[in-house]
Amino acid sequence: MIAPPIAAPVPAAPAPPPACDFRALRARFPTLAERTYFATHCFGPLLDATLTDLDEYRRTLALRNRVIDVWLERVDEIRRLFAQLIHAGPDDIALGGNATACHGNIAAALQPSPGRNRIVTTSLDFPSTRYLWQSQARRGFEIVELASPDGLAMPADALVDAIDDSVAIVAVALVAYTNGAMLRARRVIDAAHAAGAIVVLDAYQAIGVVPIDVQELGADVVVAGTHKWLHGASAGLAFAYVERGLAERLTPAYPGWFGHSEMLTFDGRYAPAPGARRFEQGSPSVEAVYAARAGVRLAIDVGVDAIRARSLALSDRLIAGADALGLPLGTPRDRAERAGVVCLGVDDPGRVARELRDRGIDVDTRPGTGIRLSCHPCNLEDEIDRVLGELASRARS
Ligand SMILES: Cc1ncc(COP(=O)(O)O)c(C=O)c1O
C-alpha cells in the first residue's frame, strides 16, 4: 500500500545529549546490535533515523510532479549540512554522484600551462582518483606519483620536496584508504600555495571522523562522500568544497542546469552559479540525499571532535592489545598521522577476515594491508577485547 504523500519537512531527529554518551548513542545503530562492527571505513553502520528519512522519501514518490519543491528543499538542506560540517558556506559546496565525479569536474576545469603543468599525487590515493589524475596526462599534464616513505605513512616530506613552480595541482588523500594513514596536510598546503599550486584533498576517509575546518585547513578543494564515516545508507552522493575565489576563476567544462545561476529560469545560455555550485550538473540522486541526511546531522550534533577523541581512544586500546600479541601495526603509530582505521599484520588476512565474519565480526583487507579495522565511536571496549581474543588464536596459520 502506498503511504500518503507528504509535502511537509521531515521532523527533526532526536538530538543527542550535549556531551555525547557514546554508549547511549550506540542504541541508534541497528547494525551495532547485530554485528561486532569494525568496517566503517568500508560502509558505516546503519543509523535508525536514516530509515525514517528513507520512509519519508518513499512517501514523496507518490507526489510525482508535485515533488520537485520538496526534493529541492532536501537537496538545499544537504548542501547546508555539508557546509556546516566543514565550516564552509552552502554555495561553496557542489554535490556530485560520487567522489571520482567530483574530482573529475574540478580536473576538467583546470588547464596545464607552459611551465606549470605538473600534477603531484601519491600511490596511496584511492585507485579511482589515481586513474583520474593519471589520465590527465592526455590533456598535457605531467603526473608525478609519490610513494610512502616507509610503506605506512603519507609522504608529506616527498610532497613538499616535489612542489615547485612547475606544479599546478597537488591532488592527495587526506587519509589513505588502505591503512588510515593521515597526511600532515597543513605543511603540504602551505608549500603548494607558496609555489602557486592548488591543493585538491580527497577527504573521504576523514569526513565524519577527523574534524575538517576548510578555513583553517586552507585547502582549495576538498572532496568527500557519505557512506563511510558519515553513515550514509547508500552510495550515490558526494560533494566538493571549492574555495570561493578559485571557484569563481574556473569555468566548468561540463556544466549543467543545477550549476546555473538561475536554474529555474531555464535560460538557454549557461551562466555559472556563484561559488562551487557551478560544478553541479544534472539532477542529483534524491534517494541518496535522503539516505545521507541523518548521518551528516548526527556528525554535526555530536561534534566530530568528540567522535575523533573516542575513535582514537579505542584505536589506542586496539593497538596496545595488538602490540601485546606481537601483531605488526600496519598504520602509523603517531596519533597525528592516523584517522579511524587500524591495520594489523596477520598470516593470510583474507582467511582471517572470513573467519571473523563467520563469527559475527566485520573487518576487511586490501592488498598489502593486513586486516583493516575501523574504530567507530560507538564500538565498545569489550568489542576491541573480543576481536583481539579472536586474533590471538587466528593471526598465525
Ligand atoms: C579515499 C577514498 N576516496 C574515494 C572513495 C570512493 O570514491 P567514489 O565515491 O568515486 O566511489 C573511497 C572509497 O573507498 C575512498 O576510500
CSV table of C-alpha atoms and ligand atoms in Angstrom, one decimal:
chain,number,residue,atom,x,y,z
A,1,MET,CA,0.0,0.0,0.0
A,2,ILE,CA,1.3,3.4,-0.9
A,3,ALA,CA,1.6,5.7,2.1
A,4,PRO,CA,0.0,9.1,1.8
A,5,PRO,CA,2.2,11.7,0.1
A,6,ILE,CA,3.8,14.3,2.3
A,7,ALA,CA,5.0,17.8,1.4
A,8,ALA,CA,6.0,18.9,4.9
A,9,PRO,CA,9.6,18.8,6.0
A,10,VAL,CA,10.7,15.7,7.8
A,11,PRO,CA,10.5,16.2,11.6
A,12,ALA,CA,13.8,16.8,13.4
A,13,ALA,CA,15.8,13.8,14.5
A,14,PRO,CA,16.1,13.4,18.3
A,15,ALA,CA,19.1,15.4,19.4
A,16,PRO,CA,21.8,13.5,21.2
A,17,PRO,CA,22.9,14.7,24.7
A,18,PRO,CA,25.3,17.7,24.7
A,19,ALA,CA,28.3,15.8,26.0
A,20,CYS,CA,27.9,12.7,23.9
A,21,ASP,CA,27.3,9.4,25.7
A,22,PHE,CA,28.5,7.0,23.0
A,23,ARG,CA,27.1,4.0,24.8
A,24,ALA,CA,23.6,5.6,24.6
A,25,LEU,CA,24.2,6.7,21.1
A,26,ARG,CA,25.0,3.1,20.2
A,27,ALA,CA,21.4,2.1,20.5
A,28,ARG,CA,20.6,4.2,17.4
A,29,PHE,CA,22.7,2.0,15.2
A,30,PRO,CA,20.8,-1.3,14.5
A,31,THR,CA,24.0,-2.7,12.8
A,32,LEU,CA,25.9,-2.5,16.1
A,33,ALA,CA,23.3,-4.6,17.8
A,34,GLU,CA,23.6,-7.3,15.2
A,35,ARG,CA,27.3,-7.4,14.4
A,36,THR,CA,30.7,-6.7,16.0
A,37,TYR,CA,31.3,-4.0,13.5
A,38,PHE,CA,34.8,-2.8,12.6
A,39,ALA,CA,34.1,-1.9,8.9
A,40,THR,CA,33.1,1.8,8.9
A,41,HIS,CA,36.0,2.6,6.5
A,42,CYS,CA,34.0,0.5,4.0
A,43,PHE,CA,30.4,1.2,4.9
A,44,GLY,CA,29.3,3.0,8.0
A,45,PRO,CA,26.8,1.2,10.3
A,46,LEU,CA,23.1,1.9,9.6
A,47,LEU,CA,21.6,4.8,11.7
A,48,ASP,CA,17.9,4.5,12.8
A,49,ALA,CA,16.9,8.0,11.7
A,50,THR,CA,18.1,7.2,8.2
A,51,LEU,CA,15.3,4.6,7.9
A,52,THR,CA,12.8,7.3,9.0
A,53,ASP,CA,14.2,9.6,6.3
A,54,LEU,CA,14.0,6.8,3.7
A,55,ASP,CA,10.4,6.1,4.6
A,56,GLU,CA,9.7,9.8,4.0
A,57,TYR,CA,11.5,9.5,0.7
A,58,ARG,CA,9.2,6.6,-0.3
A,59,ARG,CA,6.1,8.7,0.6
A,60,THR,CA,7.3,11.6,-1.6
A,61,LEU,CA,7.3,9.3,-4.6
A,62,ALA,CA,3.6,9.4,-4.7
A,63,LEU,CA,3.7,13.2,-5.2
A,64,ARG,CA,5.1,12.8,-8.8
A,65,ASN,CA,5.3,16.3,-10.4
A,66,ARG,CA,4.4,18.0,-7.1
A,67,VAL,CA,7.5,16.5,-5.6
A,68,ILE,CA,10.1,18.9,-7.1
A,69,ASP,CA,9.9,21.6,-4.4
A,70,VAL,CA,10.1,19.0,-1.6
A,71,TRP,CA,13.1,17.4,-3.2
A,72,LEU,CA,14.8,20.7,-4.0
A,73,GLU,CA,14.5,21.6,-0.3
A,74,ARG,CA,16.2,18.4,0.7
A,75,VAL,CA,19.0,19.0,-1.8
A,76,ASP,CA,19.5,22.5,-0.5
A,77,GLU,CA,19.4,21.2,3.0
A,78,ILE,CA,22.1,18.6,2.4
A,79,ARG,CA,24.4,21.3,0.9
A,80,ARG,CA,23.8,23.4,4.0
A,81,LEU,CA,24.6,20.4,6.2
A,82,PHE,CA,27.8,19.6,4.4
A,83,ALA,CA,28.8,23.2,4.5
A,84,GLN,CA,28.1,23.4,8.3
A,85,LEU,CA,30.1,20.2,8.9
A,86,ILE,CA,33.3,21.7,7.2
A,87,HIS,CA,32.8,25.3,8.2
A,88,ALA,CA,32.0,26.5,4.6
A,89,GLY,CA,29.1,28.4,3.1
A,90,PRO,CA,26.3,26.5,1.2
A,91,ASP,CA,27.4,28.0,-2.1
A,92,ASP,CA,30.9,26.6,-1.6
A,93,ILE,CA,29.5,23.0,-2.0
A,94,ALA,CA,28.9,21.2,-5.3
A,95,LEU,CA,27.0,17.9,-5.0
A,96,GLY,CA,28.1,15.1,-7.2
A,97,GLY,CA,27.2,11.4,-7.7
A,98,ASN,CA,30.5,10.1,-6.3
A,99,ALA,CA,33.9,11.4,-5.3
A,100,THR,CA,35.5,10.5,-8.6
A,101,ALA,CA,32.9,12.5,-10.5
A,102,CYS,CA,33.5,15.5,-8.2
A,103,HIS,CA,37.3,15.2,-8.8
A,104,GLY,CA,36.7,14.9,-12.5
A,105,ASN,CA,34.6,18.1,-12.7
A,106,ILE,CA,37.4,20.0,-11.0
A,107,ALA,CA,40.1,18.4,-13.1
A,108,ALA,CA,38.3,19.2,-16.3
A,109,ALA,CA,38.1,22.9,-15.4
A,110,LEU,CA,41.9,23.1,-14.8
A,111,GLN,CA,44.3,23.6,-17.7
A,112,PRO,CA,48.0,23.0,-17.9
A,113,SER,CA,50.0,26.0,-19.0
A,114,PRO,CA,53.6,26.2,-20.3
A,115,GLY,CA,55.9,25.9,-17.3
A,116,ARG,CA,53.1,24.9,-14.9
A,117,ASN,CA,51.9,21.5,-16.0
A,118,ARG,CA,52.6,19.1,-13.2
A,119,ILE,CA,50.1,17.2,-11.0
A,120,VAL,CA,51.7,15.8,-7.9
A,121,THR,CA,49.8,12.9,-6.2
A,122,THR,CA,50.6,9.7,-4.3
A,123,SER,CA,50.3,6.0,-4.8
A,124,LEU,CA,48.4,5.8,-1.5
A,125,ASP,CA,45.4,7.7,-3.1
A,126,PHE,CA,42.2,5.8,-3.8
A,127,PRO,CA,42.7,3.9,-7.2
A,128,SER,CA,39.7,5.6,-8.8
A,129,THR,CA,41.2,9.1,-8.2
A,130,ARG,CA,44.6,7.8,-9.2
A,131,TYR,CA,43.1,6.7,-12.6
A,132,LEU,CA,41.5,10.1,-12.9
A,133,TRP,CA,44.7,12.1,-12.2
A,134,GLN,CA,46.9,9.8,-14.3
A,135,SER,CA,44.6,10.2,-17.3
A,136,GLN,CA,45.1,14.0,-17.2
A,137,ALA,CA,48.4,13.2,-19.0
A,138,ARG,CA,46.5,13.1,-22.2
A,139,ARG,CA,45.4,16.7,-21.6
A,140,GLY,CA,49.0,17.9,-21.3
A,141,PHE,CA,49.7,17.5,-17.6
A,142,GLU,CA,52.7,15.6,-16.3
A,143,ILE,CA,51.8,13.3,-13.5
A,144,VAL,CA,54.2,12.7,-10.5
A,145,GLU,CA,53.1,9.9,-8.2
A,146,LEU,CA,54.9,9.6,-4.9
A,147,ALA,CA,55.1,6.5,-2.7
A,148,SER,CA,55.0,6.2,1.0
A,149,PRO,CA,58.5,6.6,2.6
A,150,ASP,CA,58.0,3.5,4.9
A,151,GLY,CA,55.0,1.8,3.3
A,152,LEU,CA,52.8,3.2,6.1
A,153,ALA,CA,52.8,7.0,6.3
A,154,MET,CA,51.6,9.5,3.8
A,155,PRO,CA,54.6,11.0,2.0
A,156,ALA,CA,54.4,14.6,3.4
A,157,ASP,CA,58.1,15.3,3.0
A,158,ALA,CA,58.3,14.0,-0.5
A,159,LEU,CA,55.2,16.0,-1.5
A,160,VAL,CA,56.8,19.2,-0.1
A,161,ASP,CA,60.1,18.4,-1.9
A,162,ALA,CA,58.3,17.8,-5.2
A,163,ILE,CA,56.4,21.1,-5.1
A,164,ASP,CA,57.9,23.9,-7.2
A,165,ASP,CA,56.8,26.4,-9.8
A,166,SER,CA,56.1,23.7,-12.3
A,167,VAL,CA,53.3,22.2,-10.2
A,168,ALA,CA,49.7,23.2,-11.0
A,169,ILE,CA,47.9,20.8,-8.7
A,170,VAL,CA,48.7,18.8,-5.6
A,171,ALA,CA,46.0,16.1,-5.5
A,172,VAL,CA,46.2,13.9,-2.4
A,173,ALA,CA,44.2,11.9,0.0
A,174,LEU,CA,43.9,13.5,3.5
A,175,VAL,CA,43.6,9.9,4.8
A,176,ALA,CA,44.8,6.8,2.9
A,177,TYR,CA,42.0,4.3,2.1
A,178,THR,CA,44.5,1.4,2.6
A,179,ASN,CA,45.6,1.9,6.2
A,180,GLY,CA,44.1,5.1,7.5
A,181,ALA,CA,47.4,7.0,7.4
A,182,MET,CA,46.7,10.7,7.7
A,183,LEU,CA,48.6,13.4,5.9
A,184,ARG,CA,50.0,16.3,7.8
A,185,ALA,CA,48.2,18.4,5.3
A,186,ARG,CA,48.9,22.0,6.5
A,187,ARG,CA,52.6,21.7,5.6
A,188,VAL,CA,51.8,20.5,2.1
A,189,ILE,CA,49.1,23.1,1.6
A,190,ASP,CA,51.4,25.9,2.7
A,191,ALA,CA,54.2,24.7,0.4
A,192,ALA,CA,51.8,24.4,-2.5
A,193,HIS,CA,50.4,27.9,-2.0
A,194,ALA,CA,53.9,29.3,-1.7
A,195,ALA,CA,54.7,27.8,-5.1
A,196,GLY,CA,51.4,29.0,-6.7
A,197,ALA,CA,49.8,25.5,-6.9
A,198,ILE,CA,46.3,24.5,-5.8
A,199,VAL,CA,45.6,21.6,-3.5
A,200,VAL,CA,42.8,19.1,-4.0
A,201,LEU,CA,42.2,16.9,-1.0
A,202,ASP,CA,40.3,13.6,-1.0
A,203,ALA,CA,38.8,13.6,2.4
A,204,TYR,CA,36.5,10.6,2.0
A,205,GLN,CA,38.2,8.5,4.8
A,206,ALA,CA,38.4,11.6,7.0
A,207,ILE,CA,35.0,13.2,6.8
A,208,GLY,CA,33.0,12.4,10.0
A,209,VAL,CA,35.9,11.0,12.0
A,210,VAL,CA,38.5,13.8,11.6
A,211,PRO,CA,37.4,17.4,12.1
A,212,ILE,CA,37.7,19.4,8.9
A,213,ASP,CA,37.6,23.2,9.0
A,214,VAL,CA,38.2,24.4,5.5
A,215,GLN,CA,39.0,27.9,6.7
A,216,GLU,CA,41.8,26.6,9.0
A,217,LEU,CA,43.0,23.9,6.6
A,218,GLY,CA,43.2,26.3,3.6
A,219,ALA,CA,42.8,23.6,1.0
A,220,ASP,CA,41.4,24.8,-2.3
A,221,VAL,CA,39.3,21.8,-3.0
A,222,VAL,CA,38.0,19.1,-0.5
A,223,VAL,CA,36.1,16.2,-1.9
A,224,ALA,CA,34.2,13.7,0.3
A,225,GLY,CA,31.3,11.3,0.2
A,226,THR,CA,28.7,10.0,2.6
A,227,HIS,CA,28.6,6.2,3.1
A,228,LYS,CA,31.5,5.6,5.4
A,229,TRP,CA,32.2,7.7,8.5
A,230,LEU,CA,29.1,9.9,7.7
A,231,HIS,CA,26.7,6.8,7.9
A,232,GLY,CA,25.0,7.4,4.6
A,233,ALA,CA,22.9,4.4,3.9
A,234,SER,CA,23.6,4.1,0.2
A,235,ALA,CA,26.1,5.1,-2.4
A,236,GLY,CA,25.4,7.9,-4.9
A,237,LEU,CA,26.2,11.2,-3.1
A,238,ALA,CA,29.5,13.0,-2.7
A,239,PHE,CA,30.5,16.7,-2.6
A,240,ALA,CA,33.3,19.0,-3.5
A,241,TYR,CA,34.1,22.1,-1.5
A,242,VAL,CA,35.8,24.7,-3.7
A,243,GLU,CA,37.3,27.8,-2.2
A,244,ARG,CA,35.2,30.7,-3.4
A,245,GLY,CA,38.0,32.7,-5.2
A,246,LEU,CA,39.2,29.7,-7.0
A,247,ALA,CA,35.7,28.5,-7.9
A,248,GLU,CA,34.9,31.9,-9.5
A,249,ARG,CA,38.1,31.9,-11.6
A,250,LEU,CA,37.1,28.5,-13.0
A,251,THR,CA,34.6,27.7,-15.8
A,252,PRO,CA,33.2,24.2,-15.6
A,253,ALA,CA,34.0,22.2,-18.7
A,254,TYR,CA,30.8,20.1,-18.3
A,255,PRO,CA,28.2,22.4,-16.8
A,256,GLY,CA,24.6,21.5,-16.2
A,257,TRP,CA,21.4,23.1,-15.0
A,258,PHE,CA,22.0,22.6,-11.3
A,259,GLY,CA,25.1,24.7,-11.7
A,260,HIS,CA,23.3,27.6,-13.4
A,261,SER,CA,23.0,30.9,-11.5
A,262,GLU,CA,19.2,30.9,-12.1
A,263,MET,CA,18.5,27.3,-12.7
A,264,LEU,CA,14.7,27.6,-12.7
A,265,THR,CA,14.6,30.3,-15.4
A,266,PHE,CA,15.6,27.6,-17.9
A,267,ASP,CA,17.8,30.1,-19.7
A,268,GLY,CA,19.2,28.7,-22.9
A,269,ARG,CA,22.7,30.1,-22.1
A,270,TYR,CA,24.8,28.9,-19.3
A,271,ALA,CA,25.6,31.4,-16.6
A,272,PRO,CA,27.7,29.8,-13.8
A,273,ALA,CA,26.2,29.8,-10.3
A,274,PRO,CA,28.2,31.7,-7.6
A,275,GLY,CA,31.0,29.7,-5.9
A,276,ALA,CA,31.3,25.9,-6.1
A,277,ARG,CA,27.7,25.4,-7.1
A,278,ARG,CA,28.7,26.0,-10.7
A,279,PHE,CA,30.3,22.5,-10.7
A,280,GLU,CA,26.9,20.8,-10.3
A,281,GLN,CA,25.5,19.2,-13.4
A,282,GLY,CA,22.1,17.4,-13.7
A,283,SER,CA,19.5,16.1,-11.2
A,284,PRO,CA,21.2,14.5,-8.2
A,285,SER,CA,20.2,11.1,-6.7
A,286,VAL,CA,17.5,12.3,-4.4
A,287,GLU,CA,17.3,8.9,-2.6
A,288,ALA,CA,21.0,9.2,-1.8
A,289,VAL,CA,20.3,12.7,-0.4
A,290,TYR,CA,17.6,11.3,2.0
A,291,ALA,CA,19.9,8.3,2.8
A,292,ALA,CA,22.7,10.7,3.8
A,293,ARG,CA,20.8,13.3,5.8
A,294,ALA,CA,20.6,11.8,9.2
A,295,GLY,CA,24.3,10.8,9.3
A,296,VAL,CA,25.5,14.2,8.5
A,297,ARG,CA,23.2,15.7,11.1
A,298,LEU,CA,24.5,13.3,13.7
A,299,ALA,CA,28.1,14.2,13.0
A,300,ILE,CA,27.2,17.9,13.4
A,301,ASP,CA,25.1,17.3,16.6
A,302,VAL,CA,27.7,15.0,18.3
A,303,GLY,CA,30.6,17.0,17.0
A,304,VAL,CA,33.5,15.5,15.0
A,305,ASP,CA,36.0,16.5,17.8
A,306,ALA,CA,34.2,14.1,20.2
A,307,ILE,CA,33.9,11.4,17.6
A,308,ARG,CA,37.6,11.7,16.8
A,309,ALA,CA,38.6,11.6,20.5
A,310,ARG,CA,36.5,8.4,21.2
A,311,SER,CA,37.7,6.7,18.0
A,312,LEU,CA,41.4,7.4,18.9
A,313,ALA,CA,40.9,6.1,22.4
A,314,LEU,CA,39.5,2.9,21.0
A,315,SER,CA,42.3,2.7,18.4
A,316,ASP,CA,44.9,3.1,21.1
A,317,ARG,CA,43.4,0.2,23.0
A,318,LEU,CA,43.4,-2.0,19.9
A,319,ILE,CA,47.0,-1.0,19.1
A,320,ALA,CA,48.1,-1.8,22.7
A,321,GLY,CA,46.4,-5.2,22.5
A,322,ALA,CA,47.9,-5.9,19.1
A,323,ASP,CA,51.4,-5.0,20.5
A,324,ALA,CA,50.9,-7.4,23.4
A,325,LEU,CA,50.0,-10.1,20.8
A,326,GLY,CA,53.1,-9.2,18.7
A,327,LEU,CA,51.0,-8.3,15.7
A,328,PRO,CA,52.7,-5.8,13.4
A,329,LEU,CA,51.0,-2.5,13.2
A,330,GLY,CA,50.2,-1.5,9.6
A,331,THR,CA,49.1,2.1,10.4
A,332,PRO,CA,51.3,4.9,11.6
A,333,ARG,CA,51.6,4.8,15.4
A,334,ASP,CA,51.6,8.6,15.8
A,335,ARG,CA,48.1,9.8,16.6
A,336,ALA,CA,48.6,12.8,14.3
A,337,GLU,CA,49.2,10.5,11.4
A,338,ARG,CA,46.2,8.2,11.6
A,339,ALA,CA,42.4,8.6,11.3
A,340,GLY,CA,39.9,5.9,12.2
A,341,VAL,CA,41.5,2.8,10.8
A,342,VAL,CA,44.0,0.4,12.3
A,343,CYS,CA,45.7,-2.3,10.2
A,344,LEU,CA,47.2,-5.3,11.7
A,345,GLY,CA,49.6,-7.8,10.1
A,346,VAL,CA,48.3,-11.4,10.2
A,347,ASP,CA,49.0,-14.5,8.1
A,348,ASP,CA,46.5,-14.7,5.3
A,349,PRO,CA,44.4,-11.7,6.0
A,350,GLY,CA,41.6,-12.9,3.7
A,351,ARG,CA,41.2,-16.1,5.7
A,352,VAL,CA,41.3,-14.2,9.0
A,353,ALA,CA,38.7,-11.7,7.7
A,354,ARG,CA,36.4,-14.5,6.6
A,355,GLU,CA,36.7,-16.4,9.8
A,356,LEU,CA,36.0,-13.3,11.8
A,357,ARG,CA,33.0,-12.5,9.6
A,358,ASP,CA,31.6,-16.0,10.3
A,359,ARG,CA,31.9,-15.3,14.0
A,360,GLY,CA,29.9,-12.0,13.6
A,361,ILE,CA,32.9,-9.6,13.4
A,362,ASP,CA,33.2,-7.4,10.4
A,363,VAL,CA,36.7,-6.5,9.3
A,364,ASP,CA,38.3,-6.5,5.8
A,365,THR,CA,41.5,-6.4,4.0
A,366,ARG,CA,43.1,-4.8,0.9
A,367,PRO,CA,46.2,-5.9,-0.9
A,368,GLY,CA,49.2,-5.5,1.4
A,369,THR,CA,47.3,-4.0,4.3
A,370,GLY,CA,46.8,-7.0,6.7
A,371,ILE,CA,43.4,-6.8,8.2
A,372,ARG,CA,41.7,-3.3,8.4
A,373,LEU,CA,39.6,-2.4,11.4
A,374,SER,CA,37.7,0.8,12.0
A,375,CYS,CA,37.2,2.1,15.5
A,376,HIS,CA,33.7,3.5,15.3
A,377,PRO,CA,33.0,5.8,18.3
A,378,CYS,CA,30.1,3.6,19.3
A,379,ASN,CA,32.2,0.4,19.4
A,380,LEU,CA,32.7,-0.9,23.0
A,381,GLU,CA,36.0,-1.7,24.8
A,382,ASP,CA,34.6,-5.2,25.1
A,383,GLU,CA,34.4,-5.5,21.4
A,384,ILE,CA,38.0,-4.4,21.0
A,385,ASP,CA,39.0,-7.1,23.5
A,386,ARG,CA,36.8,-9.7,21.7
A,387,VAL,CA,38.4,-9.1,18.4
A,388,LEU,CA,41.9,-9.2,20.0
A,389,GLY,CA,40.9,-12.5,21.6
A,390,GLU,CA,39.9,-13.9,18.2
A,391,LEU,CA,43.1,-12.7,16.6
A,392,ALA,CA,45.2,-14.3,19.3
A,393,SER,CA,44.2,-17.7,18.1
A,394,ARG,CA,43.9,-17.0,14.3
A,395,ALA,CA,46.6,-14.4,13.4
A,396,ARG,CA,49.2,-17.1,12.7
A,397,SER,CA,48.3,-20.0,10.4
B,1,LIG,C1,39.9,7.8,-0.1
B,1,LIG,C2,38.7,7.4,-0.9
B,1,LIG,N1,38.3,8.2,-1.9
B,1,LIG,C3,37.2,7.9,-2.7
B,1,LIG,C4,36.5,6.8,-2.4
B,1,LIG,C5,35.2,6.5,-3.2
B,1,LIG,O1,35.2,7.1,-4.4
B,1,LIG,P1,33.8,7.1,-5.3
B,1,LIG,O2,32.8,7.9,-4.5
B,1,LIG,O3,34.2,7.8,-6.5
B,1,LIG,O4,33.4,5.7,-5.4
B,1,LIG,C6,36.8,5.9,-1.4
B,1,LIG,C7,36.1,4.7,-1.2
B,1,LIG,O5,36.5,3.7,-0.7
B,1,LIG,C8,38.0,6.2,-0.6
B,1,LIG,O6,38.3,5.4,0.4
